[in-house]
CSV table of C-alpha atoms and ligand atoms in Angstrom, one decimal:
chain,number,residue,atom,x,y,z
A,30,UNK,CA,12.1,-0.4,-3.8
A,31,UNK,CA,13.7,3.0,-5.2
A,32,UNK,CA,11.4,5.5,-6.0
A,33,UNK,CA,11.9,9.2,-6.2
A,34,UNK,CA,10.4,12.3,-4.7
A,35,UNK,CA,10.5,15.5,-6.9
A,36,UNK,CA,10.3,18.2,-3.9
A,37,UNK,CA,7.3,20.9,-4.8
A,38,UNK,CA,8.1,24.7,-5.8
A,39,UNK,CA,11.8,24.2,-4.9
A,40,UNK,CA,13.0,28.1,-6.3
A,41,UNK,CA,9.9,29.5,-4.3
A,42,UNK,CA,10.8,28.1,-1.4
A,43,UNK,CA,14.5,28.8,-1.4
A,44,UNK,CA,13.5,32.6,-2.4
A,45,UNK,CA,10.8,33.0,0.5
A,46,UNK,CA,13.6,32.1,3.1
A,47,UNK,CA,16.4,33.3,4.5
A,48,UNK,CA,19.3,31.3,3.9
A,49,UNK,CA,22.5,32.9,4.7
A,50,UNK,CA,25.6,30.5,5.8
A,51,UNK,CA,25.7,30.2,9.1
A,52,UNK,CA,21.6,30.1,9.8
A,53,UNK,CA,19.8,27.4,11.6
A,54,UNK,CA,16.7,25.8,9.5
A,55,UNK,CA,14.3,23.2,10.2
A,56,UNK,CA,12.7,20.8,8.3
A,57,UNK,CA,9.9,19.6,9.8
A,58,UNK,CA,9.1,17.0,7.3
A,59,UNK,CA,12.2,15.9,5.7
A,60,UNK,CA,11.0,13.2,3.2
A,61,UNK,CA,13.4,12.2,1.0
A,62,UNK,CA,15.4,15.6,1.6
A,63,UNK,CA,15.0,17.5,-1.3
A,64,UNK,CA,14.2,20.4,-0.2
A,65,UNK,CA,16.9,20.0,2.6
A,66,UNK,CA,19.5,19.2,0.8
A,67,UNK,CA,19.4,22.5,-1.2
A,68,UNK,CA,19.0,24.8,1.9
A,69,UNK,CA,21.5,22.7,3.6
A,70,UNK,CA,24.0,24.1,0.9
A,71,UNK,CA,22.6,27.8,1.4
A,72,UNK,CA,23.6,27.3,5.2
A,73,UNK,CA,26.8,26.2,4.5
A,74,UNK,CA,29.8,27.3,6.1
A,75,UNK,CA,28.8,27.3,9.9
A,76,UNK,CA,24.5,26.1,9.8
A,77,UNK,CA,22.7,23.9,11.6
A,78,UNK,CA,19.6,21.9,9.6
A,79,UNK,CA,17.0,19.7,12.1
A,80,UNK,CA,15.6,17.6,10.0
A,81,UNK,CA,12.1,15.8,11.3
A,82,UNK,CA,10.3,13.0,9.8
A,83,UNK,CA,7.5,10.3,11.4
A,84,UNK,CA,8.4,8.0,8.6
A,85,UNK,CA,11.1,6.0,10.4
A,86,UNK,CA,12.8,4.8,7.2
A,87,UNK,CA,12.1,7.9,5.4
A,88,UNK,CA,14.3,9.8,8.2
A,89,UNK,CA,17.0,6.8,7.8
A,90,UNK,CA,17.3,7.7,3.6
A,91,UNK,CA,17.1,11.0,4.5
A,92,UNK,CA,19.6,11.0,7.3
A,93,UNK,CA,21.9,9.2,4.4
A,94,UNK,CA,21.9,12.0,2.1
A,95,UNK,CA,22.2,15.0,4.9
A,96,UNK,CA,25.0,13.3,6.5
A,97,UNK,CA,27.1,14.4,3.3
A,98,UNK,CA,27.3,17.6,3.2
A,99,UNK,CA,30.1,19.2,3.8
A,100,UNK,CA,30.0,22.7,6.3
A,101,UNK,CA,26.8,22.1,8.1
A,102,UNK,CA,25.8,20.5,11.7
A,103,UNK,CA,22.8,18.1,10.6
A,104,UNK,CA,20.6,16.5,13.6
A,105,UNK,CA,17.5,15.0,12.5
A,106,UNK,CA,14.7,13.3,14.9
A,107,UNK,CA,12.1,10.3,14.1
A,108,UNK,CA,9.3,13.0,15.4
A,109,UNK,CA,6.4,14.9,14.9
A,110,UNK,CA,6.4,18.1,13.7
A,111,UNK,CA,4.5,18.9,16.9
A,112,UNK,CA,7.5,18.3,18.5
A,113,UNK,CA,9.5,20.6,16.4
A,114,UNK,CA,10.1,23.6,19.0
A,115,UNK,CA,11.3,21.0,21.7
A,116,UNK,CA,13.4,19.1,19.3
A,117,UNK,CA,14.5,22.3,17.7
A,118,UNK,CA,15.9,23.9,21.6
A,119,UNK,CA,17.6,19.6,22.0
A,120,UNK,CA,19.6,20.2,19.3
A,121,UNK,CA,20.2,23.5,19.6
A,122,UNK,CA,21.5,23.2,23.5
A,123,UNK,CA,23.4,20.0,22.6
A,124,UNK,CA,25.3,22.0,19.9
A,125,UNK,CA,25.6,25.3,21.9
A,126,UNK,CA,23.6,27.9,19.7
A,127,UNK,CA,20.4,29.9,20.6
A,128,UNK,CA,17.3,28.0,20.1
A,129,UNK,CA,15.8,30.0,17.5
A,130,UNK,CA,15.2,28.8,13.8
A,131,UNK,CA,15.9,31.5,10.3
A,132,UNK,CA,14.1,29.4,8.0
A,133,UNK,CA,11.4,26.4,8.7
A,134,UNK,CA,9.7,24.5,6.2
A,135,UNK,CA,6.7,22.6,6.3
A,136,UNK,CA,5.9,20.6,3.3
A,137,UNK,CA,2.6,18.8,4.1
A,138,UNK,CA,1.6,15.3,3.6
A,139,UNK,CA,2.6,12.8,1.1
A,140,UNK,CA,5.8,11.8,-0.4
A,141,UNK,CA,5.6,10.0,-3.6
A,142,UNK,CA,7.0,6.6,-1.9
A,143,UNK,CA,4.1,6.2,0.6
A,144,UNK,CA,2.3,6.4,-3.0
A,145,UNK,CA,4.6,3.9,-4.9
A,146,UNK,CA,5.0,1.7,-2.3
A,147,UNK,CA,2.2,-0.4,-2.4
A,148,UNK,CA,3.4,-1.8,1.9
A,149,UNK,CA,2.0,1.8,2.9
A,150,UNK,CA,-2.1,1.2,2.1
A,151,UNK,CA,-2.2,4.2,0.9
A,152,UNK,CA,-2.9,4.2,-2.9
A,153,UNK,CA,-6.3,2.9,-4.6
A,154,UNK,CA,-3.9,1.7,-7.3
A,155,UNK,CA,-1.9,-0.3,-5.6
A,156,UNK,CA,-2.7,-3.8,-4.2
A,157,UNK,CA,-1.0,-3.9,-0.5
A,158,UNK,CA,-2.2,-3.9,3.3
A,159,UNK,CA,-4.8,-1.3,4.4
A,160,UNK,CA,-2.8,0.6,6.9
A,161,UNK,CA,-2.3,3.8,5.7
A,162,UNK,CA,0.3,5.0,8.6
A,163,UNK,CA,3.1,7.0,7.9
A,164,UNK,CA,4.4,6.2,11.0
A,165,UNK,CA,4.0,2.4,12.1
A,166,UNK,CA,5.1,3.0,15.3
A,167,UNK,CA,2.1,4.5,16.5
A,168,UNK,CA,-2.1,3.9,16.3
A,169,UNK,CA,-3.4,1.2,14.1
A,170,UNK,CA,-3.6,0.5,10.9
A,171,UNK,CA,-6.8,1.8,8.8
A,172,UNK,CA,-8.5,-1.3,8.4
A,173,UNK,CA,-9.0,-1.9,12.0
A,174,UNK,CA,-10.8,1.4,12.6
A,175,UNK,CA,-13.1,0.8,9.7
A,176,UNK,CA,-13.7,-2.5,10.9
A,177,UNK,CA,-14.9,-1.2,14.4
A,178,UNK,CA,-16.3,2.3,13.6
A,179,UNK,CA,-19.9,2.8,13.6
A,180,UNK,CA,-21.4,3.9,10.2
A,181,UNK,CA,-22.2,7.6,11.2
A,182,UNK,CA,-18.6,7.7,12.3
A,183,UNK,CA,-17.4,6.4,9.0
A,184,UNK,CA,-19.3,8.5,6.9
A,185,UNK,CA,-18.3,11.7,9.0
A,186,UNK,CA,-14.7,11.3,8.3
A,187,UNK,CA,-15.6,10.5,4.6
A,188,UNK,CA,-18.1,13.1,4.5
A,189,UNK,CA,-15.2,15.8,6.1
A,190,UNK,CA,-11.7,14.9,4.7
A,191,UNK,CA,-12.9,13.7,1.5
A,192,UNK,CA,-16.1,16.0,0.9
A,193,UNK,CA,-17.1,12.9,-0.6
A,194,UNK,CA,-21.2,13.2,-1.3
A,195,UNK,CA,-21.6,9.7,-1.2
A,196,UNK,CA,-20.4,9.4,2.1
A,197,UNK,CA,-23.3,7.5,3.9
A,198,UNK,CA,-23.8,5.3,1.0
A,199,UNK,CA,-19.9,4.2,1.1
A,200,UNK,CA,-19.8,4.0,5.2
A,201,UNK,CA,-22.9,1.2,4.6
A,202,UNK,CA,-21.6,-0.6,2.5
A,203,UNK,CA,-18.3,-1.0,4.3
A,204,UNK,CA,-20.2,-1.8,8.2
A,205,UNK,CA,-22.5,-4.1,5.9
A,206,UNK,CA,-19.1,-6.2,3.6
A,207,UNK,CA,-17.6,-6.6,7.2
A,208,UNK,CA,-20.7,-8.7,9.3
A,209,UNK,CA,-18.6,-11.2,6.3
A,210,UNK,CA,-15.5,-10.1,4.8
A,211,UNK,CA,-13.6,-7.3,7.2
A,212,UNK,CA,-11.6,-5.5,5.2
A,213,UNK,CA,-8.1,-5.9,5.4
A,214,UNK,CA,-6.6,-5.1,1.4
A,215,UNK,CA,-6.4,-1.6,-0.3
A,216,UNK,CA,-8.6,-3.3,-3.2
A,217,UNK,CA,-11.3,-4.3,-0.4
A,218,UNK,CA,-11.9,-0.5,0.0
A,219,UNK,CA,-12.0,0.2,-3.6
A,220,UNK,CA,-14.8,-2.3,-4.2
A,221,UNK,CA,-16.8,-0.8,-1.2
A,222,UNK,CA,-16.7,2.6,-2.6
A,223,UNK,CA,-17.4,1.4,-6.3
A,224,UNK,CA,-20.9,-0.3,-5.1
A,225,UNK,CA,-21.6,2.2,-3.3
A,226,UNK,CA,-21.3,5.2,-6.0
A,227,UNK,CA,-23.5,4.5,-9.1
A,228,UNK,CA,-21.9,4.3,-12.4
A,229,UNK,CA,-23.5,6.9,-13.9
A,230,UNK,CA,-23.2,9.3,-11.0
A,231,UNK,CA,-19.3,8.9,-11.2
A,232,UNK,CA,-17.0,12.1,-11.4
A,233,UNK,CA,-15.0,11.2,-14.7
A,234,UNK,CA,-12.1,13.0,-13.6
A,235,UNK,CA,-11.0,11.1,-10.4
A,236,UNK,CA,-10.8,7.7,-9.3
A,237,UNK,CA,-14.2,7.1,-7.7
A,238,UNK,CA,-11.9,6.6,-4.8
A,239,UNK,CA,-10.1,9.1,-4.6
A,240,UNK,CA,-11.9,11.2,-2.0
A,241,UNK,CA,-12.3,8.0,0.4
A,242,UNK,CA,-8.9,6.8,0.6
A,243,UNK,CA,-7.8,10.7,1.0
A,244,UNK,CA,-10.5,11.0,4.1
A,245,UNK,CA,-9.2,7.8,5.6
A,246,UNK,CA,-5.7,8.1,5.2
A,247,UNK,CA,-5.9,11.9,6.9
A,248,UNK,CA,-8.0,10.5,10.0
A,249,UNK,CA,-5.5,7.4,10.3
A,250,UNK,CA,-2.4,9.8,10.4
A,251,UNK,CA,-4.5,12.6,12.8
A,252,UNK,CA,-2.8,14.9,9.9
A,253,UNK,CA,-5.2,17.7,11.0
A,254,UNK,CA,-5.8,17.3,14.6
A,255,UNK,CA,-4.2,20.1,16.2
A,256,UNK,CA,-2.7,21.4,13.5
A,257,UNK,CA,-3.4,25.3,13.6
A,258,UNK,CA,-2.3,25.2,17.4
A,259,UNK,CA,0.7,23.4,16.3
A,260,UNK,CA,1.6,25.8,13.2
A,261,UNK,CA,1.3,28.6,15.9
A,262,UNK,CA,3.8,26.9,18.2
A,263,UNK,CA,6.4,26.3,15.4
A,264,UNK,CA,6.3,30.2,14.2
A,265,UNK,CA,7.3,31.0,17.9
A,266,UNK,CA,10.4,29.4,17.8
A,267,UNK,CA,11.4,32.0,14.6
A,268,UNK,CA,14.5,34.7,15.3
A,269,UNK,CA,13.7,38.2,14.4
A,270,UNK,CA,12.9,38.1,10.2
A,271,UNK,CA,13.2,34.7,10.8
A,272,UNK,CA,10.4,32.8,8.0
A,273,UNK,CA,8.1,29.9,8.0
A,274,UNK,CA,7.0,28.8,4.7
A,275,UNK,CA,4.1,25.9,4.5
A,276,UNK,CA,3.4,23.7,1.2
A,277,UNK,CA,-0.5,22.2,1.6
A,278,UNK,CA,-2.1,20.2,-0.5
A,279,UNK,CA,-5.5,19.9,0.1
A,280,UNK,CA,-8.3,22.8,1.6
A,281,UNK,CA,-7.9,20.9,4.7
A,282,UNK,CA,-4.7,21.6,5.7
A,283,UNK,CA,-5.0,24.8,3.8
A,284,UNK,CA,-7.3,26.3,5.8
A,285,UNK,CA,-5.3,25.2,9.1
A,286,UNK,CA,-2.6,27.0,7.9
A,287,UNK,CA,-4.8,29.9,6.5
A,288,UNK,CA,-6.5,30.7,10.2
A,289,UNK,CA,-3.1,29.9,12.0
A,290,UNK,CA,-1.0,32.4,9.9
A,291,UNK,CA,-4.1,35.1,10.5
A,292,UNK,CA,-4.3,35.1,13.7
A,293,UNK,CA,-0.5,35.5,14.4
A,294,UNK,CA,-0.5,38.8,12.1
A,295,UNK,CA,-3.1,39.8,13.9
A,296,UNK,CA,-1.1,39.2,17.0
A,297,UNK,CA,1.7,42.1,15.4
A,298,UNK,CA,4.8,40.2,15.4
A,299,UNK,CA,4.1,38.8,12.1
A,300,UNK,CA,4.0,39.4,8.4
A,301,UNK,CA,2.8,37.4,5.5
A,302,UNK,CA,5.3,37.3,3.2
A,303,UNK,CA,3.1,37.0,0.0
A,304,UNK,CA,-0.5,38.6,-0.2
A,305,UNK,CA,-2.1,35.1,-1.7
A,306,UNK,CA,-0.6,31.4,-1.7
A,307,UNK,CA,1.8,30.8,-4.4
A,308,UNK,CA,0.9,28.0,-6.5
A,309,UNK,CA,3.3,26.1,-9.2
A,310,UNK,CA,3.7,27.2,-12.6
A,311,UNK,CA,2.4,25.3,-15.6
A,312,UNK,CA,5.6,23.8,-16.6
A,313,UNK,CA,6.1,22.7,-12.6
A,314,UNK,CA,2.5,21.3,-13.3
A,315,UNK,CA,3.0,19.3,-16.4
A,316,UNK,CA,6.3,17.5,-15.1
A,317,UNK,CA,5.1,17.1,-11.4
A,318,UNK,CA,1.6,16.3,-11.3
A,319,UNK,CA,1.7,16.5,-7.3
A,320,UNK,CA,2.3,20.1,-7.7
A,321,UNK,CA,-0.8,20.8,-9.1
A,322,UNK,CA,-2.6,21.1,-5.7
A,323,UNK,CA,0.1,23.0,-4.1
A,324,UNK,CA,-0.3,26.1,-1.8
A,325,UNK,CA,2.6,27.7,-0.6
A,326,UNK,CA,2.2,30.4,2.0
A,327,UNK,CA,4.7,32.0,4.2
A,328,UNK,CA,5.0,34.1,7.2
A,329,UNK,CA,7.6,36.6,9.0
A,330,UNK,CA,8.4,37.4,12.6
A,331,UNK,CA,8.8,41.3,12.4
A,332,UNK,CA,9.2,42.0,16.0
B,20,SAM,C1,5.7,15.9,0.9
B,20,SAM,S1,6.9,14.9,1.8
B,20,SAM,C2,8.3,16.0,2.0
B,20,SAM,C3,9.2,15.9,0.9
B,20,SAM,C4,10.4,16.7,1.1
B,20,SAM,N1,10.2,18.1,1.2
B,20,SAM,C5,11.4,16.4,0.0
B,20,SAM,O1,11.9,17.4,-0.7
B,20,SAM,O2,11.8,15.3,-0.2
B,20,SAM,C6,6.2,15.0,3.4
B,20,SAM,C7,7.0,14.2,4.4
B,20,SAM,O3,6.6,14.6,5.7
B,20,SAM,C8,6.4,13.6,6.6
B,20,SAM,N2,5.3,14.0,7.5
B,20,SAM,C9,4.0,14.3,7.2
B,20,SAM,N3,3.4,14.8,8.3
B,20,SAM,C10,4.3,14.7,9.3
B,20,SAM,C11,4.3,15.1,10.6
B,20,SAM,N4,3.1,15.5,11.2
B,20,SAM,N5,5.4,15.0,11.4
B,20,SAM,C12,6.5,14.6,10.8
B,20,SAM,N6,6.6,14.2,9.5
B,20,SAM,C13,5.5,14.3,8.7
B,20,SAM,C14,6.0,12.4,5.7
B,20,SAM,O4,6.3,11.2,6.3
B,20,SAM,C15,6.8,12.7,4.4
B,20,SAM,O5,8.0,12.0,4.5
């Protein structure tokens, strides 16, 4: 299935870095290359991108469209961003060239595909598996964890990745379907979390499962284990000016990014480039509803 990605605050990413020809960037979660593709061509003559993506067949699409472009070196990893400084010094030694990025982006998450595609679990409005993994290769898919995990576990994961209040409610009613019916569909969750949440007591604005399939979709993916160490490992790996900007999209991952980027200016090699987050303008908004939640934030090495 074709289905596009519209990449998120595209001219305030490009002005928050540094891309003069010749600079090495990485791109730490390539998705369908948008945003790599356009600092690819900033780079160009004489730069290096390292492209990284979990998403096996994302980095294949991905890899299609960098491979291109004329006047850059282009190496890109099925990885983890965790693994970005190691993957970063591979390519680097491989092609001869310091191991030291200009420009890194993070852009956090979701693409629209693992949306669309109904094969990824991961939308309540599509009818498909109930995996949830971005990367198949690894862990299992949701539905086997929530038809093991005790209730209290359940509901903590709902209760801190969705800051769903109905929680406990939605964990029982899940451990109790199960003794019968384990869940295995996307639409088997849906149904758990509407008898669990009241009618009446229903936010209007949001799916009633919204929050749920959020929470179980970030525990599933580990998308915030060991993130702050990580973001502080991948700003080490920055030249002299060199940048690291970071799209999040929910107060998760915000605040991972939030603590990380303090405590390296407090450290005195680094700045923040802007005082608050940038968010998306209201035109960004109306054509891209994805980029209504985003937070862009970006930080220097000064010394
Ligand atoms: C929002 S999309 C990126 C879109 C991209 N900037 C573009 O313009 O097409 C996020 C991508 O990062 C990948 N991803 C998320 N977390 C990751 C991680 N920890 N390591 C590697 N890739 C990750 C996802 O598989 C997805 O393809």
């Amino acid at each position: 299935m074709s289905v596009e990605h519209v990449p998120v605050m595209m001219k305030e990413v490009l002005d928050a870095l540094p891309l003069e020809p010749g600079a090495t960037v990485v791109d730490g979660t390539l998705g369908l290359a948008g945003h790599a593709t356009e600092m690819a061509k900033r780079i160009s003559p004489g730069g290096l991108i390292v492209g990284l993506d979990w998403d096996k067949d994302m980095l294949e699409k991905a890899s299609e469209k960098l491979a291109v472009l004329q006047g850059v070196a282009v190496r890109t990893y099925h990885a983890d961003f965790r693994e970005l400084p190691e993957r970063l010094a591979f390519a680097c030694q491989e092609l001869g060239r310091g191991a030291a990025a200009n420009a890194i982006l993070l852009d956090l998450g979701l693409s629209n595909v693992h949306i669309e595609d109904p094969s990824y679990g991961i939308s309540f409005l599509r009818e498909g598996p109930l995996d949830m993994r971005m990367d198949r290769s690894v862990g299992e898919p949701a539905s086997a964890w929530l038809n093991r995990a005790s209730v209290k576990e359940i509901e903590d994961v709902i209760f801190v990745y969705g800051d769903e209040r109905w929680a406990r409610k939605i964990a029982q009613v899940i451990v109790e379907r199960r003794k019968t019916r384990p869940l295995t569909m996307t639409n088997d969750l849906v149904e758990c979390v509407n008898a669990a949440i009241p009618a009446a007591k229903r936010d209007r604005r949001i799916h009633p499962a919204t929050r749920t399939f959020q929470a179980v979709r970030i525990h599933t993916n580990k998308e915030l284990t060991d993130l702050e160490e990580a973001l502080k490992r991948i700003a080490d790996v920055l030249k002299n000016g060199g940048v690291l900007c970071v799209l999040s999209y929910h107060s998760g991952e915000d605040r991972a990014v939030k603590h990380a980027f303090r405590e390296l200016r407090e450290s005195g090699f680094f700045e923040e480039v802007f005082k608050k987050p940038l968010t998306a303008g209201p035109d960004e908004v109306n054509s891209n509803p994805k980029a209504r939640s985003a937070k862009l934030r970006a930080l220097r090495r000064a010394s």
